[in-house]
Short mmCIF file of C-alpha atoms in Angstrom, two decimals:
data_model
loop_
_atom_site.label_atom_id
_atom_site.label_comp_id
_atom_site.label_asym_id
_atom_site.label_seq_id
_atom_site.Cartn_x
_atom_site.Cartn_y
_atom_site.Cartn_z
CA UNK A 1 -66.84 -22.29 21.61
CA UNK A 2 -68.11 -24.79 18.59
CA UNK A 3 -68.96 -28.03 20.20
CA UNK A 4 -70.62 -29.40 17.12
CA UNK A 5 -67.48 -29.41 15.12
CA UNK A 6 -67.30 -33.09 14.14
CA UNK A 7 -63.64 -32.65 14.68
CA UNK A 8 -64.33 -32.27 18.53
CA UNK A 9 -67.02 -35.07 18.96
CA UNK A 10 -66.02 -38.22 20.99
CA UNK A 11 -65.06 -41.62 19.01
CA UNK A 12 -64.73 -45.17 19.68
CA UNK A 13 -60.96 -46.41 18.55
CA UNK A 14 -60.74 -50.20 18.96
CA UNK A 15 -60.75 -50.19 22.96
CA UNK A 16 -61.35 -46.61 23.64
CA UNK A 17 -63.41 -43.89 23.93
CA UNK A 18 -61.60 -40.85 22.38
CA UNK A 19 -62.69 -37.45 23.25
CA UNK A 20 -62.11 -36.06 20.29
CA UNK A 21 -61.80 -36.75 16.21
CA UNK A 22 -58.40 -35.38 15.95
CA UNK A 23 -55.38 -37.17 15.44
CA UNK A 24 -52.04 -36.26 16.42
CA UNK A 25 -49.95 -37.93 13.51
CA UNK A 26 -46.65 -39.20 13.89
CA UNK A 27 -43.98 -36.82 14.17
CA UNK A 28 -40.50 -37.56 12.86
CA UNK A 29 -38.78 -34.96 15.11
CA UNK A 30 -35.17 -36.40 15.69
CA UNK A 31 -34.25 -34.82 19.06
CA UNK A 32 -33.74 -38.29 21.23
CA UNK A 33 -30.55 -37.99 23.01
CA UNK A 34 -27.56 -40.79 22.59
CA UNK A 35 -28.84 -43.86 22.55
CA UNK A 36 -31.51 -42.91 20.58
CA UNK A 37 -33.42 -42.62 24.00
CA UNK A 38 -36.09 -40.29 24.51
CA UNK A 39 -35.37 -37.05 27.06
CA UNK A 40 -37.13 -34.38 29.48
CA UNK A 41 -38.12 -31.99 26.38
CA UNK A 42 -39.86 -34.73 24.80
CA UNK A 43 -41.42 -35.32 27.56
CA UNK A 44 -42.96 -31.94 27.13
CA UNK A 45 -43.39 -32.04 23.86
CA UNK A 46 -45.81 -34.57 24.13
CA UNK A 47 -47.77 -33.63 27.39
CA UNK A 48 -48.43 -30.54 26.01
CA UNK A 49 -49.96 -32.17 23.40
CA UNK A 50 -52.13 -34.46 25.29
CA UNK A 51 -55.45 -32.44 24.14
CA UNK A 52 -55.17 -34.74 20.71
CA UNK A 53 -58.15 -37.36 20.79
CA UNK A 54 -54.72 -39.31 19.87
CA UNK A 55 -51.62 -38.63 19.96
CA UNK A 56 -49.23 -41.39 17.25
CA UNK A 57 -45.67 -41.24 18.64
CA UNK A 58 -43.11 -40.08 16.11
CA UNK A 59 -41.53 -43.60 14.50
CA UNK A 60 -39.52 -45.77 16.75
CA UNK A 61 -37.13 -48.10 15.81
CA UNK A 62 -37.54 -51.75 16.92
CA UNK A 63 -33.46 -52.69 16.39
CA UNK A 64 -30.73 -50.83 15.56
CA UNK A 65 -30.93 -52.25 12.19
CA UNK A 66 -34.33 -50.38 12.11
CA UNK A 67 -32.14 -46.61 12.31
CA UNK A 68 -32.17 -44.97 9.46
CA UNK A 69 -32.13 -41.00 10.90
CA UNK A 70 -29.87 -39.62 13.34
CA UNK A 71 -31.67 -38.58 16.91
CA UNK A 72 -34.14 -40.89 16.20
CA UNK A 73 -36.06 -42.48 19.57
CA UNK A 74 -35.33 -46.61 20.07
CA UNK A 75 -38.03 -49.09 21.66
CA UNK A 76 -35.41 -51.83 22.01
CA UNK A 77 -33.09 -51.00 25.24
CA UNK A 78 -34.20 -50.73 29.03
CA UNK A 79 -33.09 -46.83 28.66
CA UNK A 80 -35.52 -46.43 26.06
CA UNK A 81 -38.28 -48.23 27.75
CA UNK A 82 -37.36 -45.80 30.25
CA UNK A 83 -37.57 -42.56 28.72
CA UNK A 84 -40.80 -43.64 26.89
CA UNK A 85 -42.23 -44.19 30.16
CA UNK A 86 -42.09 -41.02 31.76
CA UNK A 87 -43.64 -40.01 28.55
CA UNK A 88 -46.54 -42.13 28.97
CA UNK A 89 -47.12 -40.67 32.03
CA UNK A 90 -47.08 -37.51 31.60
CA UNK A 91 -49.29 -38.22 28.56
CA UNK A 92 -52.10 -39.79 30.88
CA UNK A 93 -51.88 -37.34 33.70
CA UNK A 94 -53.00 -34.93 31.36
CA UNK A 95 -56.12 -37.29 30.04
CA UNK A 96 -54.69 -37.93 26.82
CA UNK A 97 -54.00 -41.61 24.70
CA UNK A 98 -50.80 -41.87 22.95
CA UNK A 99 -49.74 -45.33 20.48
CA UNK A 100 -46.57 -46.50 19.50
CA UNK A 101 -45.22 -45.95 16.02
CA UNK A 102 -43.50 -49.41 15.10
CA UNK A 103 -40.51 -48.10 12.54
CA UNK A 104 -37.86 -50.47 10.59
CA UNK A 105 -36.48 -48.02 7.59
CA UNK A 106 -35.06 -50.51 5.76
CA UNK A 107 -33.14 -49.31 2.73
CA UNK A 108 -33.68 -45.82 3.85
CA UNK A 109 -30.27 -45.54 5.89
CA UNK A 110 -26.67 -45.61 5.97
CA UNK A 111 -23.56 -47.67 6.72
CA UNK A 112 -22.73 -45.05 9.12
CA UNK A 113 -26.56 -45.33 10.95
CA UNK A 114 -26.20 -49.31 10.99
CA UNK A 115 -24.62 -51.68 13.84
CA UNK A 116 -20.82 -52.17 12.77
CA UNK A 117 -21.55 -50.35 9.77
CA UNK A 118 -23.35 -52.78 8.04
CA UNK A 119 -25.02 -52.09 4.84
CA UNK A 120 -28.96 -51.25 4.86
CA UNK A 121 -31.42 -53.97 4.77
CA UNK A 122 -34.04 -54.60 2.24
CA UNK A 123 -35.91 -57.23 0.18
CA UNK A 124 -33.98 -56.77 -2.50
CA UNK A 125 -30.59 -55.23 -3.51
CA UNK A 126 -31.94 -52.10 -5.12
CA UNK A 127 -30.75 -48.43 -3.56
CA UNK A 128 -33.52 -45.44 -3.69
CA UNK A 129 -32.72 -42.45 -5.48
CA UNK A 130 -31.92 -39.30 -2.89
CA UNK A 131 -29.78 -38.50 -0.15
CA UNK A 132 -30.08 -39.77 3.43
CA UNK A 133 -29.52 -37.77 6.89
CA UNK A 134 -26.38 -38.95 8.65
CA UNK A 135 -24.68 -37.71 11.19
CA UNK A 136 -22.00 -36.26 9.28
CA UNK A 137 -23.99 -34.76 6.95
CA UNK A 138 -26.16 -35.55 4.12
CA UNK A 139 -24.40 -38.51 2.05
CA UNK A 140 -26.16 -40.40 -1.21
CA UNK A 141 -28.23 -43.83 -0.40
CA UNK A 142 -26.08 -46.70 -0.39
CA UNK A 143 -27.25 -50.16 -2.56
CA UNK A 144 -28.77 -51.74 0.38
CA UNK A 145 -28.23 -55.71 0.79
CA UNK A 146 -30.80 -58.45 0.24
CA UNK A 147 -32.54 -59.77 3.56
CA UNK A 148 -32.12 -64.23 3.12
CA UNK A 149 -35.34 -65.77 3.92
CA UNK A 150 -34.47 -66.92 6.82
CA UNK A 151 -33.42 -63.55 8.18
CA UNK A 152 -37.17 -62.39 8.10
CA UNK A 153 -38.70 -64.08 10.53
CA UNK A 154 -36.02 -62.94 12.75
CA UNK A 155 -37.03 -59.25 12.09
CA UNK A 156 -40.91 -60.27 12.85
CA UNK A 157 -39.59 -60.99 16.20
CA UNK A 158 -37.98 -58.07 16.93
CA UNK A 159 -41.48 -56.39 16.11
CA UNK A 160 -42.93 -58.65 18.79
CA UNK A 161 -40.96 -57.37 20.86
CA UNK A 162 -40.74 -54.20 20.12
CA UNK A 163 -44.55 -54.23 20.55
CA UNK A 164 -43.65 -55.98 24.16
CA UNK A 165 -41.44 -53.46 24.87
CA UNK A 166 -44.05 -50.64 24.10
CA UNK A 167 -46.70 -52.11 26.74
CA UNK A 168 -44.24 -52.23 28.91
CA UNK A 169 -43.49 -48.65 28.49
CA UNK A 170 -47.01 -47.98 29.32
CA UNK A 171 -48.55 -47.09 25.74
CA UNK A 172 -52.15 -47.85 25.00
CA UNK A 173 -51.64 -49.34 21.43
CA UNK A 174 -49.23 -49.45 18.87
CA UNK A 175 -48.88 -48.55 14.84
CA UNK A 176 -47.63 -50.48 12.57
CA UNK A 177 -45.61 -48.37 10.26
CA UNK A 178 -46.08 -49.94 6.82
CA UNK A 179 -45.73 -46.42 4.48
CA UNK A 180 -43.48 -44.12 3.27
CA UNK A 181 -40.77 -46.21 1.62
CA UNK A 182 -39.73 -47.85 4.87
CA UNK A 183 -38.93 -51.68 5.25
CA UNK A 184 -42.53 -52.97 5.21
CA UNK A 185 -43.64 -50.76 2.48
CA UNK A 186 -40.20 -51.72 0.10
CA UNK A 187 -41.77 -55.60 0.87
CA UNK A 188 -45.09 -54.40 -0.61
CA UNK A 189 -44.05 -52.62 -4.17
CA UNK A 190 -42.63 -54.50 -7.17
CA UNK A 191 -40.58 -51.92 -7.90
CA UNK A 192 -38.42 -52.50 -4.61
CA UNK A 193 -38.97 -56.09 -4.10
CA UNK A 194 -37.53 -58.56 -7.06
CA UNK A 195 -37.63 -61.40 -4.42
CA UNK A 196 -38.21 -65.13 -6.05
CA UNK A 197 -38.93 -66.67 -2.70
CA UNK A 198 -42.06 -66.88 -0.46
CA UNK A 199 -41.71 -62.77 0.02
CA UNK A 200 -41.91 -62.10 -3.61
CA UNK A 201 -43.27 -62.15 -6.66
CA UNK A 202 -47.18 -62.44 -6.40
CA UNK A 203 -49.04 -59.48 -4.55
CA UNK A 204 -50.35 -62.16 -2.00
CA UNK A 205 -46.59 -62.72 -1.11
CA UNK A 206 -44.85 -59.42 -1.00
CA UNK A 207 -47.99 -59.08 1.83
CA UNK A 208 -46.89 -61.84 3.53
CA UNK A 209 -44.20 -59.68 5.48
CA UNK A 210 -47.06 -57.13 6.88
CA UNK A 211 -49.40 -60.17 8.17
CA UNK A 212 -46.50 -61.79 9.72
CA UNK A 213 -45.75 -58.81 11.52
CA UNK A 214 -49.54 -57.98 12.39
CA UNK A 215 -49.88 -61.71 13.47
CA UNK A 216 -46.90 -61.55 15.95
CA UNK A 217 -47.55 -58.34 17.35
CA UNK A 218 -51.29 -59.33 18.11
CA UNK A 219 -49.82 -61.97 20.29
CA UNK A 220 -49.44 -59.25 22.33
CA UNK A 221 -51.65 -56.81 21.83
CA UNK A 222 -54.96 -56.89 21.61
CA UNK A 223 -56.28 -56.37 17.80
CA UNK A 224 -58.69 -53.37 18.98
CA UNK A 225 -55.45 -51.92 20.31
CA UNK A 226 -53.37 -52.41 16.96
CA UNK A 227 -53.49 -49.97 13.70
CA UNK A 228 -51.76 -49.80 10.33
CA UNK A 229 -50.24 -47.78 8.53
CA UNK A 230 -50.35 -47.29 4.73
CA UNK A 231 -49.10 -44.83 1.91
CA UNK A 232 -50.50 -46.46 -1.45
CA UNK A 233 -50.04 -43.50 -3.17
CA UNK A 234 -46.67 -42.39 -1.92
CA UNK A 235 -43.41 -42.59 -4.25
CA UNK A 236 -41.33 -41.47 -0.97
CA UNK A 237 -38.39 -43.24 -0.78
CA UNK A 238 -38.58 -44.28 -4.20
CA UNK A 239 -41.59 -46.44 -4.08
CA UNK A 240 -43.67 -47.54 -6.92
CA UNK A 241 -45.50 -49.84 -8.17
CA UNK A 242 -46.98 -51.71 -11.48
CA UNK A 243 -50.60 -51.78 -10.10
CA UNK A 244 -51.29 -49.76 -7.26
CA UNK A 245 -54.85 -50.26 -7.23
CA UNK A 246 -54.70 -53.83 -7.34
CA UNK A 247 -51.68 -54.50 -4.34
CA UNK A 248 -53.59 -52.03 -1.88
CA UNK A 249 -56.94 -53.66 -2.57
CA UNK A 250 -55.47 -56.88 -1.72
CA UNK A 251 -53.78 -55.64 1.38
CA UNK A 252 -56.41 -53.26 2.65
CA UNK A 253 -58.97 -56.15 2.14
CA UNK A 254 -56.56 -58.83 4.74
CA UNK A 255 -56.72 -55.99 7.05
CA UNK A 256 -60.06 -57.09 7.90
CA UNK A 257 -59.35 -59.91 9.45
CA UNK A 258 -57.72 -58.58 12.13
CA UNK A 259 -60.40 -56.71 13.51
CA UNK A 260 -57.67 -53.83 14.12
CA UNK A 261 -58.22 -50.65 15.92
CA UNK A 262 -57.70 -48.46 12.77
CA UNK A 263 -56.48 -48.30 9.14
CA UNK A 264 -54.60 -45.38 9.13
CA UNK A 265 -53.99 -44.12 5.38
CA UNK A 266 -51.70 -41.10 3.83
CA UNK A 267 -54.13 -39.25 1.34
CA UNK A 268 -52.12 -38.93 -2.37
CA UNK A 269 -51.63 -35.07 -1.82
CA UNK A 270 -48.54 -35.90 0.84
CA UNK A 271 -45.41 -36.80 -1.29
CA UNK A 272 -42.44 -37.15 0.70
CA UNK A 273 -42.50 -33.88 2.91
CA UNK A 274 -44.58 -32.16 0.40
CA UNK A 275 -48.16 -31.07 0.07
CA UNK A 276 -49.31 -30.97 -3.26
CA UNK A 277 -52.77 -30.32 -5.44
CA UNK A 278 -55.28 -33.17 -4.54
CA UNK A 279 -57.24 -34.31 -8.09
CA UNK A 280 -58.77 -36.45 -5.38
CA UNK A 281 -58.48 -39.51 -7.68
CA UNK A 282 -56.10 -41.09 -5.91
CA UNK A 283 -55.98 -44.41 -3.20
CA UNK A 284 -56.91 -42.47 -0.23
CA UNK A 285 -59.71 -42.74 2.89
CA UNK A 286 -62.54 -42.28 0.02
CA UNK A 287 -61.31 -45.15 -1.98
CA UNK A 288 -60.61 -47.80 0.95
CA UNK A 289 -64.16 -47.02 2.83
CA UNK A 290 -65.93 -49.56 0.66
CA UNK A 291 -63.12 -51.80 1.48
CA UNK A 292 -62.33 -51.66 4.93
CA UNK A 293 -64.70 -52.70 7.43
CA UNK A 294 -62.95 -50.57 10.17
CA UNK A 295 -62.32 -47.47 11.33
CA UNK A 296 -59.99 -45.37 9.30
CA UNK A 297 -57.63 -42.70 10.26
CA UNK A 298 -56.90 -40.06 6.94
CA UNK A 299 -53.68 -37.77 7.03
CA UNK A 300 -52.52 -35.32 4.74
CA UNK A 301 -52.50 -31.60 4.82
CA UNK A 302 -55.89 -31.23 6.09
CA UNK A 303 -56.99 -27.28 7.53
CA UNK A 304 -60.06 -27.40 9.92
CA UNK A 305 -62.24 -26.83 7.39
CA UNK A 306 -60.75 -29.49 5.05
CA UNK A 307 -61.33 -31.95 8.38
CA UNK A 308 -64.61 -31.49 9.08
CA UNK A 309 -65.64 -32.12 5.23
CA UNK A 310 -64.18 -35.28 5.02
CA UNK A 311 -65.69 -36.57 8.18
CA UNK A 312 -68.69 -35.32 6.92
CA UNK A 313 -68.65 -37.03 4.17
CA UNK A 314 -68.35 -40.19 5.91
CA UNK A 315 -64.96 -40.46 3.92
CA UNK A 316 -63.15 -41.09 7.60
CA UNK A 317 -63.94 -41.53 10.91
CA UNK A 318 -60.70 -39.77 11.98
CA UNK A 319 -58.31 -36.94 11.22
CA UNK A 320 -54.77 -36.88 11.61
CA UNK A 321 -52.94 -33.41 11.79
CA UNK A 322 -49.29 -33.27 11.46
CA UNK A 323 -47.58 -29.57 10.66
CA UNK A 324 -50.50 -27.83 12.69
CA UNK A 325 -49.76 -29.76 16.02
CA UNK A 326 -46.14 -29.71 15.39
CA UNK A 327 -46.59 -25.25 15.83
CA UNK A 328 -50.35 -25.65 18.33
CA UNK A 329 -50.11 -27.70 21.34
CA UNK A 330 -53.61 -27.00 22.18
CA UNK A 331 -54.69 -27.44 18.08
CA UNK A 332 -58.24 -29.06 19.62
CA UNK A 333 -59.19 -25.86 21.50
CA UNK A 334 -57.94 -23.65 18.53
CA UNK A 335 -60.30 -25.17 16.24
CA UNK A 336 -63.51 -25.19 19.17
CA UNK A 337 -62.87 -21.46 18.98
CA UNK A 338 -61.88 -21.25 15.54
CA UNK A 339 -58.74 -19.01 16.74
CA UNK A 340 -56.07 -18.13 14.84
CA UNK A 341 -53.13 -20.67 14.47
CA UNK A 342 -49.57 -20.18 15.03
CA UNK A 343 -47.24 -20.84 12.15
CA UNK A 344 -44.81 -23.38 12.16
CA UNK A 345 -41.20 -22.79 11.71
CA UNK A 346 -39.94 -25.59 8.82
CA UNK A 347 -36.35 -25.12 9.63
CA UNK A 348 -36.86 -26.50 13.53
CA UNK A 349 -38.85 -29.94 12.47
CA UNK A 350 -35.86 -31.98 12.29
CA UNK A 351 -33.28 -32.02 15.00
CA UNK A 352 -32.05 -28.93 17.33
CA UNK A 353 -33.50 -28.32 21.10
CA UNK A 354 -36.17 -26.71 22.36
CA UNK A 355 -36.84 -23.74 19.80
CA UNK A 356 -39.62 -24.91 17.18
CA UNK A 357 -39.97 -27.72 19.68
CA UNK A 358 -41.79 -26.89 23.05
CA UNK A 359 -41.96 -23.19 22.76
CA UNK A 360 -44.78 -22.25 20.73
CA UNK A 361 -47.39 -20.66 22.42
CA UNK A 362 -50.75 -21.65 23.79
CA UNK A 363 -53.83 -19.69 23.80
CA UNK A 364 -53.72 -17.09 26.63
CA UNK A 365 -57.34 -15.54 28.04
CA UNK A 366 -57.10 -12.46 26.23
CA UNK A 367 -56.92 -14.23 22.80
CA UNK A 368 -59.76 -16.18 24.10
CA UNK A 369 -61.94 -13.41 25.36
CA UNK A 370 -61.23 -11.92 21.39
CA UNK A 371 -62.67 -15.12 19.54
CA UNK A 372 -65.64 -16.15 21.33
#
């Protein structure tokens, strides 16, 4: 067994001592049962999991505005609490850490997601390209409908609570999901938000959304318990942008004065669900180092070998793995032993039951006995 992969060495994250580098990033898996609450298999799903340094919960809406996939687990009802909570537990019997993914999708939804099917919410009235997930099928995105201004504040209290609802639940941090073309990101681009009030316009003021939030739900948390998350080279969702470099400079740099448990940024090789060729010019973990004065998370594709470069290289302190612990429950010992992995099965990510879920395999001894 390696124990001087930098993958497996212990961290600090905020408020913790992690025993390990890896990441467990967050999952969008759909299989909550109706009322969005989570059930007994993901309950399993994530205990088996619990080897992760960290384990990210998938995204989790905090409303029912927030829904913008079917199946999708809630942090906003008492049954949700619920549910979360025997995940927690089970979580922290096994010695593991597990955050909260905060989740508002914004635009990305449907009439037929939405409380009295309502049109989508965004910052401005603009509908991204694609097709969205319903429950009746796939169906094209709808023009979504302009948040008012004084709606917004509103929605950075349903983050506060949705953050109060998650320590209640028994989590030991939460993630603020601000990538991948969701509500906070659409805030952040020029290309989704046309606002003319306070929440448009200047870079400074399409951020003003994110600190809001990040304000509020550090009213609860403590800072070294919070992280972000960010996507500045994403076009998920439809996102872009008229300067990139300059809008995530700006954010990344406010960051810092939170004092937050982690930045945690999607490298420019994930688009949408797909990996592609890294140029490695792009706004990822090497580009934001000089910037942030914090720890920083990096996700996006990365093999074993691809992981221990970049923390190497002092790129990240952190790596998040997404496909590989979707198909290895016990990825950490996998890569101690440098075993082989199990494949994962695309066509079981989103939605079904326990197939492609909580079924694939762990090491067994004789596997063991033939790597070391």
């Amino acid at each position: 067994m390696n124990n001087n992969l930098n993958l497996l060495k212990p961290v600090q994250l905020g408020a913790y001592k992690l025993s390990n580098r890896m990441v467990m990033a967050p999952l969008t898996r759909m299989r909550a049962k109706a009322g969005n609450v989570p059930q007994e298999m993901n309950v399993v799903y994530y205990s088996q999991r619990a080897s992760a340094g960290l384990i990210i919960s998938e995204a989790t809406q905090i409303s029912p505005q927030g829904l913008g996939y079917p199946n999708t687990p809630g942090i906003h009802s008492a049954e949700q609490i619920e549910g979360w909570q025997k995940i927690t537990e089970a979580v922290h019997d096994q010695g593991g850490k597990i955050f909260l993914q905060l989740w508002h999708v914004g635009r990305v939804s449907h009439p037929s997601l939405q409380p009295n099917g309502e049109l989508p919410v965004a910052p401005s009235a603009i509908a991204p390209e694609g097709m969205v997930s319903t429950l009746s099928g796939e169906q094209p995105y709808v023009t979504p409908r302009a948040l008012e201004t004084e709606e917004i504040p509103m929605i950075v209290e349903q983050y506060r609570q949705a953050a109060q609802n998650a320590m209640q639940a028994g989590f030991d941090g939460i993630e603020v999901h601000s990538a991948n073309g969701y509500l906070l990101d659409q805030f952040l681009h020029d290309g989704s938000n046309k606002r003319t009030d306070q929440y448009g316009g200047s870079i400074e003021n399409r951020a003003r959304f994110l600190m809001e939030v990040l304000e509020a739900v550090t009213t609860v948390w403590d800072a070294d318990k919070v992280g972000v998350r960010l996507s500045p080279s994403s076009n998920f969702g439809s996102m872009f942008d008229s300067d990139l470099e300059a809008l995530f400079n700006y954010v990344v740099s406010e960051l810092n004065r939170f004092n937050l448990a982690y930045l945690h940024i999607v490298e420019p090789r994930i688009q949408g669900h797909e990996i592609i060729e890294d140029d490695e010019n792009g706004l990822g973990a090497r580009h934001f180092r000089s910037i942030y004065h914090g720890t920083i998370i990096t996700a996006g594709g990365y093999t074993r070998e691809m992981g221990e470069a970049v923390l190497e290289q002092g790129d990240a302190d952190l790596v998040a793995y997404g496909r590989l612990f979707i198909a290895n429950p016990d990825l950490p010992k996998r890569f101690a032993l440098n075993a082989p992995l199990n494949q994962y099965d695309r066509s079981t990510f989103y939605g079904g039951d326990e197939r492609g879920y909580t079924d694939y395999p762990f090491l067994d001894e004789s596997e063991i006995l033939m790597t070391v």
